[in-house]
Amino acid sequence: MNINIYKELSSMHGVSGRESEVRKYIKEHLVGADEIIQDRMGGVFGVYKGSCNGPKVMLCAHMDEIGAMVVDIRKDGFIKMIPIGGINPEAFVAQNVYVTVGENKRIPGVISSIPVHISKDVKMSFDDLVLDVGADSKEEAEKMGIKIGSYITPIDNFYFTYDQKKMVNKAWDDRLGCSVVLDLVEDILKMEHPNTVIMGATVQEEVGLRGAKVASNMIVPDLFITVDVSPTSDYLGKPEAGRLGGGFLIRYYDPRTIMPPQLLAYFRELAEKNNIPYQNFRSMGGTDAGEAQYAGAGTLATTVGIPGRYIHSPATMVHLDDIKAAKEFIKKLIADFDEDRLNSLLYV
């Protein structure tokens, strides 16, 4: 496991619509590809050909993260924002953030909080928050380079927990998936398999699965797998809805994608045959699979999930064992998949 990839990717800044830093990194790490392809929205993929012209297996994640956008700079220097992606405003109260104002140039600031002494007894909305970059006027903020449309992301703070089994940082959704994909490149290059594997990352998932719609229709895979982080509820005393350290997640249902029963049975059988721990997972959110299933005449599309605590916040926690399980399962899947397997999984 190349920890540097995980640390570096999760520490990068790339809100939906401004993923250039992340895209460049991913493109540089798609080593040994027979071809690099990119869609016009910014998704980037490496094509890795197997021993024969077998099925097209698209393995990807999404490179964007949740964040915010500047929509107004007040006369007093405080900044109004809108969320980019699904954000619980309470998760961003009093958080340190960056405003990206240029290539490799960021302005630090803090999102407002209301002390208990003067707090309002009402449910908070994102509109209640302002960003404070220490500017005393609109002109001062503008001199920093801050403009309407500038992007805002949490400041990165990667670390291992005391037991060295868990990693914490912002943006694991879905830089963790991107890291897994890049971490698998070397393994795929060494493997014997009959498939054409297309590996990479999409854009703008957090604002409606937009990049997956474009990328999957460009590639039209036979099997589409997105590697994505999904919310656990073990800390709420509900481990049946996903827990850290319990294995990768087989997402059998979400509002955008129902896993075909024959594909669900195949995933379970393959994981059990190879003693790879997994969890059955029902989600109330969607992933890129929700758009990819419409590619061509219809594509087998699903998610290999990895549990994450406190996702869509400045500090998400993930477990190394779950990452290893997801990686191992994907390797076994690519080694096992072929034209006969594809035909057995299609509706007849």
Short mmCIF file of C-alpha atoms in Angstrom, two decimals:
data_model
loop_
_atom_site.label_atom_id
_atom_site.label_comp_id
_atom_site.label_asym_id
_atom_site.label_seq_id
_atom_site.Cartn_x
_atom_site.Cartn_y
_atom_site.Cartn_z
CA MET A 1 0.00 0.00 0.00
CA ASN A 2 1.48 3.29 -1.12
CA ILE A 3 0.49 5.59 1.76
CA ASN A 4 2.00 8.61 0.02
CA ILE A 5 -0.69 8.45 -2.64
CA TYR A 6 -3.42 8.47 0.02
CA LYS A 7 -1.85 11.33 1.95
CA GLU A 8 -1.10 13.45 -1.10
CA LEU A 9 -4.46 13.03 -2.81
CA SER A 10 -6.56 13.66 0.29
CA SER A 11 -4.52 16.79 1.03
CA MET A 12 -5.13 18.32 -2.41
CA HIS A 13 -7.86 20.88 -3.01
CA GLY A 14 -10.40 20.30 -5.76
CA VAL A 15 -14.05 21.23 -5.36
CA SER A 16 -16.52 20.15 -8.04
CA GLY A 17 -15.73 22.20 -11.13
CA ARG A 18 -12.14 23.01 -10.14
CA GLU A 19 -10.37 19.67 -10.05
CA SER A 20 -7.27 20.64 -12.06
CA GLU A 21 -4.71 19.97 -9.31
CA VAL A 22 -6.13 16.50 -8.66
CA ARG A 23 -6.53 15.69 -12.36
CA LYS A 24 -2.86 16.49 -13.04
CA TYR A 25 -1.76 14.20 -10.20
CA ILE A 26 -3.96 11.32 -11.36
CA LYS A 27 -2.83 11.68 -14.97
CA GLU A 28 0.83 11.54 -13.91
CA HIS A 29 0.21 8.36 -11.88
CA LEU A 30 -1.56 6.38 -14.60
CA VAL A 31 1.81 4.85 -15.45
CA GLY A 32 2.22 2.12 -18.04
CA ALA A 33 -1.13 2.79 -19.69
CA ASP A 34 -1.55 1.80 -23.34
CA GLU A 35 -3.42 5.06 -23.80
CA ILE A 36 -4.55 8.07 -21.75
CA ILE A 37 -8.00 9.43 -22.56
CA GLN A 38 -9.83 12.45 -21.20
CA ASP A 39 -13.39 13.64 -21.56
CA ARG A 40 -14.24 17.29 -22.16
CA MET A 41 -15.45 17.82 -18.60
CA GLY A 42 -12.09 16.78 -17.19
CA GLY A 43 -12.34 13.10 -16.31
CA VAL A 44 -9.09 11.26 -17.05
CA PHE A 45 -8.45 7.55 -17.58
CA GLY A 46 -5.70 5.11 -18.48
CA VAL A 47 -6.42 2.15 -20.76
CA TYR A 48 -4.73 -1.10 -19.68
CA LYS A 49 -5.13 -3.95 -22.15
CA GLY A 50 -5.12 -7.54 -20.99
CA SER A 51 -4.11 -10.71 -22.80
CA CYS A 52 -6.95 -10.54 -25.31
CA ASN A 53 -9.75 -8.26 -26.43
CA GLY A 54 -12.05 -9.09 -23.54
CA PRO A 55 -14.76 -7.03 -21.83
CA LYS A 56 -14.21 -3.37 -20.99
CA VAL A 57 -14.05 -2.96 -17.23
CA MET A 58 -14.17 0.67 -16.12
CA LEU A 59 -12.71 1.16 -12.64
CA CYS A 60 -12.91 4.71 -11.36
CA ALA A 61 -13.56 7.11 -8.51
CA HIS A 62 -14.50 10.79 -8.46
CA MET A 63 -11.82 13.39 -7.96
CA ASP A 64 -13.97 16.26 -6.66
CA GLU A 65 -14.66 17.06 -3.02
CA ILE A 66 -17.35 19.04 -1.24
CA GLY A 67 -16.65 22.66 -0.38
CA ALA A 68 -18.08 26.11 -0.95
CA MET A 69 -18.01 29.05 -3.37
CA VAL A 70 -17.74 32.78 -2.73
CA VAL A 71 -20.94 34.56 -3.80
CA ASP A 72 -20.55 37.93 -2.07
CA ILE A 73 -17.90 39.99 -0.31
CA ARG A 74 -19.51 42.34 2.21
CA LYS A 75 -18.33 45.91 2.77
CA ASP A 76 -17.00 44.86 6.19
CA GLY A 77 -14.80 42.14 4.61
CA PHE A 78 -16.86 39.11 5.61
CA ILE A 79 -17.57 36.63 2.82
CA LYS A 80 -20.86 34.94 1.97
CA MET A 81 -20.79 31.42 0.51
CA ILE A 82 -22.92 28.72 -1.02
CA PRO A 83 -22.22 25.00 -0.50
CA ILE A 84 -20.82 22.91 -3.33
CA GLY A 85 -22.12 19.41 -2.69
CA GLY A 86 -24.14 18.16 0.26
CA ILE A 87 -22.96 19.86 3.46
CA ASN A 88 -24.42 19.84 6.94
CA PRO A 89 -23.62 23.44 7.98
CA GLU A 90 -22.93 22.36 11.55
CA ALA A 91 -19.96 20.32 10.29
CA PHE A 92 -18.31 23.49 8.97
CA VAL A 93 -18.83 25.79 11.95
CA ALA A 94 -15.51 27.23 13.23
CA GLN A 95 -13.49 25.25 10.68
CA ASN A 96 -10.25 26.47 9.19
CA VAL A 97 -10.46 26.68 5.40
CA TYR A 98 -8.60 27.88 2.33
CA VAL A 99 -9.86 30.15 -0.43
CA THR A 100 -8.14 29.20 -3.68
CA VAL A 101 -7.26 32.43 -5.52
CA GLY A 102 -4.78 31.12 -8.09
CA GLU A 103 -2.53 28.25 -9.06
CA ASN A 104 -0.96 27.09 -5.78
CA LYS A 105 -2.13 30.26 -4.01
CA ARG A 106 -4.59 29.99 -1.13
CA ILE A 107 -5.83 32.39 1.52
CA PRO A 108 -6.52 30.90 4.98
CA GLY A 109 -9.64 31.80 6.89
CA VAL A 110 -12.14 30.54 9.44
CA ILE A 111 -15.86 29.92 9.09
CA SER A 112 -17.94 31.75 11.65
CA SER A 113 -19.38 30.31 14.82
CA ILE A 114 -21.77 31.74 17.39
CA PRO A 115 -20.61 31.49 21.02
CA VAL A 116 -23.04 29.87 23.42
CA HIS A 117 -23.44 33.23 25.16
CA ILE A 118 -25.29 34.70 22.16
CA SER A 119 -26.38 31.59 20.28
CA LYS A 120 -29.76 31.45 18.57
CA ASP A 121 -32.10 28.63 19.48
CA VAL A 122 -32.86 27.81 15.84
CA LYS A 123 -31.66 25.23 13.37
CA MET A 124 -28.66 26.53 11.47
CA SER A 125 -28.57 26.89 7.69
CA PHE A 126 -25.52 27.36 5.48
CA ASP A 127 -26.68 30.92 4.83
CA ASP A 128 -26.05 31.70 8.53
CA LEU A 129 -22.32 31.16 8.01
CA VAL A 130 -19.74 33.67 6.83
CA LEU A 131 -16.07 33.26 6.03
CA ASP A 132 -13.60 35.44 7.91
CA VAL A 133 -10.19 35.85 6.24
CA GLY A 134 -9.20 38.70 8.55
CA ALA A 135 -10.08 41.39 6.01
CA ASP A 136 -11.46 44.63 7.43
CA SER A 137 -13.10 45.69 4.18
CA LYS A 138 -14.24 44.43 0.80
CA GLU A 139 -11.29 46.13 -0.84
CA GLU A 140 -8.83 44.36 1.47
CA ALA A 141 -10.35 40.95 0.67
CA GLU A 142 -10.22 41.69 -3.05
CA LYS A 143 -6.55 42.69 -2.79
CA MET A 144 -5.89 39.17 -1.46
CA GLY A 145 -7.22 37.86 -4.78
CA ILE A 146 -10.62 36.72 -3.50
CA LYS A 147 -13.37 37.09 -6.09
CA ILE A 148 -16.97 36.04 -6.65
CA GLY A 149 -16.69 32.41 -7.75
CA SER A 150 -13.55 31.58 -5.74
CA TYR A 151 -13.59 28.09 -4.23
CA ILE A 152 -13.35 27.23 -0.52
CA THR A 153 -12.09 23.95 0.95
CA PRO A 154 -11.19 22.73 4.45
CA ILE A 155 -7.52 22.96 5.38
CA ASP A 156 -5.93 19.52 5.09
CA ASN A 157 -4.71 17.74 8.22
CA PHE A 158 -3.70 14.14 7.46
CA TYR A 159 -2.84 11.88 10.38
CA PHE A 160 -2.96 8.28 11.62
CA THR A 161 -4.89 7.41 14.74
CA TYR A 162 -2.96 6.10 17.75
CA ASP A 163 -3.43 2.44 16.73
CA GLN A 164 -1.98 3.20 13.27
CA LYS A 165 -4.96 1.42 11.68
CA LYS A 166 -7.04 4.43 10.66
CA MET A 167 -6.39 7.57 8.63
CA VAL A 168 -8.07 10.95 9.08
CA ASN A 169 -8.23 13.84 6.64
CA LYS A 170 -10.64 15.93 4.62
CA ALA A 171 -11.82 14.83 1.17
CA TRP A 172 -11.70 11.05 1.63
CA ASP A 173 -14.94 11.22 -0.34
CA ASP A 174 -13.64 10.45 -2.80
CA ARG A 175 -9.90 10.88 -2.82
CA LEU A 176 -9.80 7.55 -1.05
CA GLY A 177 -11.37 5.94 -4.11
CA CYS A 178 -8.91 7.79 -6.37
CA SER A 179 -6.04 6.54 -4.17
CA VAL A 180 -7.25 2.94 -4.37
CA VAL A 181 -7.47 3.15 -8.16
CA LEU A 182 -3.93 4.55 -8.48
CA ASP A 183 -2.63 2.10 -5.87
CA LEU A 184 -3.95 -0.74 -8.05
CA VAL A 185 -2.18 0.38 -11.24
CA GLU A 186 0.99 -1.58 -10.54
CA ASP A 187 -1.01 -4.69 -9.62
CA ILE A 188 -3.06 -4.52 -12.82
CA LEU A 189 0.11 -4.19 -14.90
CA LYS A 190 1.48 -7.40 -13.37
CA MET A 191 -1.75 -9.42 -13.61
CA GLU A 192 -2.81 -11.94 -16.23
CA HIS A 193 -6.37 -11.16 -17.31
CA PRO A 194 -8.35 -11.01 -20.57
CA ASN A 195 -10.01 -7.63 -20.06
CA THR A 196 -9.46 -4.07 -21.16
CA VAL A 197 -9.33 -2.17 -17.86
CA ILE A 198 -10.00 1.57 -17.98
CA MET A 199 -8.81 3.18 -14.74
CA GLY A 200 -9.13 6.78 -13.64
CA ALA A 201 -11.40 9.41 -12.16
CA THR A 202 -14.50 11.41 -13.00
CA VAL A 203 -15.39 15.00 -12.08
CA GLN A 204 -18.37 16.74 -10.46
CA GLU A 205 -19.90 13.73 -8.74
CA GLU A 206 -20.86 15.73 -5.67
CA VAL A 207 -23.14 18.02 -7.68
CA GLY A 208 -25.15 15.39 -9.52
CA LEU A 209 -22.93 12.62 -10.96
CA ARG A 210 -22.24 14.87 -13.96
CA GLY A 211 -18.80 13.63 -14.91
CA ALA A 212 -19.80 9.96 -14.82
CA LYS A 213 -22.55 10.60 -17.36
CA VAL A 214 -20.04 11.99 -19.84
CA ALA A 215 -17.21 9.53 -19.12
CA SER A 216 -19.30 6.36 -19.20
CA ASN A 217 -20.90 7.38 -22.49
CA MET A 218 -17.45 8.07 -23.93
CA ILE A 219 -16.13 4.65 -22.88
CA VAL A 220 -19.34 2.52 -22.84
CA PRO A 221 -17.94 -0.16 -20.52
CA ASP A 222 -19.30 -3.68 -20.11
CA LEU A 223 -18.80 -3.43 -16.35
CA PHE A 224 -18.56 -0.16 -14.44
CA ILE A 225 -17.21 -0.10 -10.89
CA THR A 226 -16.84 3.07 -8.89
CA VAL A 227 -14.80 2.98 -5.69
CA ASP A 228 -16.44 5.38 -3.27
CA VAL A 229 -16.58 6.14 0.43
CA SER A 230 -19.93 5.57 2.13
CA PRO A 231 -21.16 6.80 5.53
CA THR A 232 -20.98 4.48 8.53
CA SER A 233 -23.27 4.74 11.50
CA ASP A 234 -21.33 2.54 13.93
CA TYR A 235 -20.58 5.54 16.16
CA LEU A 236 -24.36 5.98 16.52
CA GLY A 237 -24.69 2.44 17.83
CA LYS A 238 -25.94 1.13 14.48
CA PRO A 239 -23.12 -1.07 13.11
CA GLU A 240 -25.57 -2.92 10.86
CA ALA A 241 -25.44 0.12 8.54
CA GLY A 242 -21.69 -0.16 8.06
CA ARG A 243 -18.77 -0.12 10.46
CA LEU A 244 -15.08 0.69 10.22
CA GLY A 245 -12.90 -2.42 9.98
CA GLY A 246 -15.74 -4.68 8.85
CA GLY A 247 -14.67 -5.02 5.23
CA PHE A 248 -15.59 -3.36 1.97
CA LEU A 249 -19.22 -2.51 1.21
CA ILE A 250 -21.39 -4.28 -1.35
CA ARG A 251 -23.95 -1.58 -2.11
CA TYR A 252 -26.95 -3.69 -3.02
CA TYR A 253 -29.33 -0.72 -3.06
CA ASP A 254 -29.37 3.04 -3.24
CA PRO A 255 -31.99 5.44 -4.65
CA ARG A 256 -30.11 5.72 -7.97
CA THR A 257 -28.92 2.13 -8.49
CA ILE A 258 -30.35 -1.27 -7.65
CA MET A 259 -27.63 -3.90 -7.95
CA PRO A 260 -28.76 -6.63 -10.38
CA PRO A 261 -29.39 -9.79 -8.35
CA GLN A 262 -27.04 -11.89 -10.47
CA LEU A 263 -24.25 -9.33 -9.98
CA LEU A 264 -24.94 -9.18 -6.25
CA ALA A 265 -24.72 -12.99 -6.00
CA TYR A 266 -21.48 -12.97 -7.99
CA PHE A 267 -19.85 -10.34 -5.76
CA ARG A 268 -20.80 -12.21 -2.59
CA GLU A 269 -19.62 -15.54 -3.97
CA LEU A 270 -16.30 -14.11 -5.14
CA ALA A 271 -15.63 -12.37 -1.82
CA GLU A 272 -16.52 -15.46 0.23
CA LYS A 273 -14.50 -17.77 -2.02
CA ASN A 274 -11.43 -15.62 -1.42
CA ASN A 275 -12.09 -14.94 2.28
CA ILE A 276 -12.39 -11.20 1.71
CA PRO A 277 -14.47 -9.47 4.41
CA TYR A 278 -17.45 -7.51 3.12
CA GLN A 279 -20.58 -5.81 4.43
CA ASN A 280 -24.01 -5.62 2.81
CA PHE A 281 -24.79 -1.94 2.50
CA ARG A 282 -28.00 -0.03 1.76
CA SER A 283 -27.46 3.66 1.10
CA MET A 284 -29.71 6.70 0.94
CA GLY A 285 -27.24 8.50 -1.35
CA GLY A 286 -26.03 7.81 -4.88
CA THR A 287 -22.71 7.27 -6.64
CA ASP A 288 -21.39 7.53 -10.20
CA ALA A 289 -22.89 4.09 -10.87
CA GLY A 290 -26.28 5.80 -10.96
CA GLU A 291 -25.37 7.55 -14.24
CA ALA A 292 -23.03 4.92 -15.69
CA GLN A 293 -25.79 2.30 -15.81
CA TYR A 294 -27.36 4.26 -18.70
CA ALA A 295 -24.27 4.12 -20.95
CA GLY A 296 -24.84 2.59 -24.37
CA ALA A 297 -27.66 0.06 -24.31
CA GLY A 298 -27.24 -0.26 -20.56
CA THR A 299 -24.18 -1.12 -18.46
CA LEU A 300 -23.64 -3.34 -15.46
CA ALA A 301 -22.78 -0.67 -12.92
CA THR A 302 -22.17 -0.84 -9.19
CA THR A 303 -20.09 0.47 -6.29
CA VAL A 304 -17.27 -1.07 -4.31
CA GLY A 305 -17.73 0.93 -1.14
CA ILE A 306 -15.33 1.75 1.68
CA PRO A 307 -16.77 2.78 5.07
CA GLY A 308 -16.03 6.29 6.30
CA ARG A 309 -16.95 8.00 9.55
CA TYR A 310 -18.01 11.66 9.40
CA ILE A 311 -17.96 11.98 5.61
CA HIS A 312 -18.68 15.37 4.00
CA SER A 313 -16.86 17.06 6.84
CA PRO A 314 -13.34 18.45 7.35
CA ALA A 315 -12.31 15.25 9.17
CA THR A 316 -13.29 11.79 7.89
CA MET A 317 -11.88 8.57 9.32
CA VAL A 318 -11.20 5.42 7.27
CA HIS A 319 -9.72 2.03 8.15
CA LEU A 320 -6.71 0.41 6.45
CA ASP A 321 -8.28 -3.07 6.66
CA ASP A 322 -11.32 -1.92 4.66
CA ILE A 323 -9.06 -0.40 2.00
CA LYS A 324 -7.07 -3.63 1.74
CA ALA A 325 -10.29 -5.65 1.43
CA ALA A 326 -11.55 -3.41 -1.37
CA LYS A 327 -8.24 -3.62 -3.23
CA GLU A 328 -8.06 -7.40 -2.90
CA PHE A 329 -11.64 -7.83 -4.09
CA ILE A 330 -11.08 -5.68 -7.16
CA LYS A 331 -7.96 -7.66 -8.10
CA LYS A 332 -9.83 -10.95 -7.79
CA LEU A 333 -12.72 -9.53 -9.81
CA ILE A 334 -10.54 -8.41 -12.71
CA ALA A 335 -8.67 -11.73 -12.72
CA ASP A 336 -11.94 -13.70 -12.76
CA PHE A 337 -13.95 -11.56 -15.19
CA ASP A 338 -14.15 -12.51 -18.88
CA GLU A 339 -16.60 -12.72 -21.76
CA ASP A 340 -18.33 -15.82 -20.38
CA ARG A 341 -18.74 -14.20 -16.98
CA LEU A 342 -20.14 -11.05 -18.57
CA ASN A 343 -22.70 -13.03 -20.57
CA SER A 344 -23.77 -14.94 -17.46
CA LEU A 345 -24.49 -11.65 -15.68
CA LEU A 346 -26.49 -9.95 -18.40
CA TYR A 347 -30.28 -10.08 -18.37
CA VAL A 348 -31.73 -12.71 -20.73
#
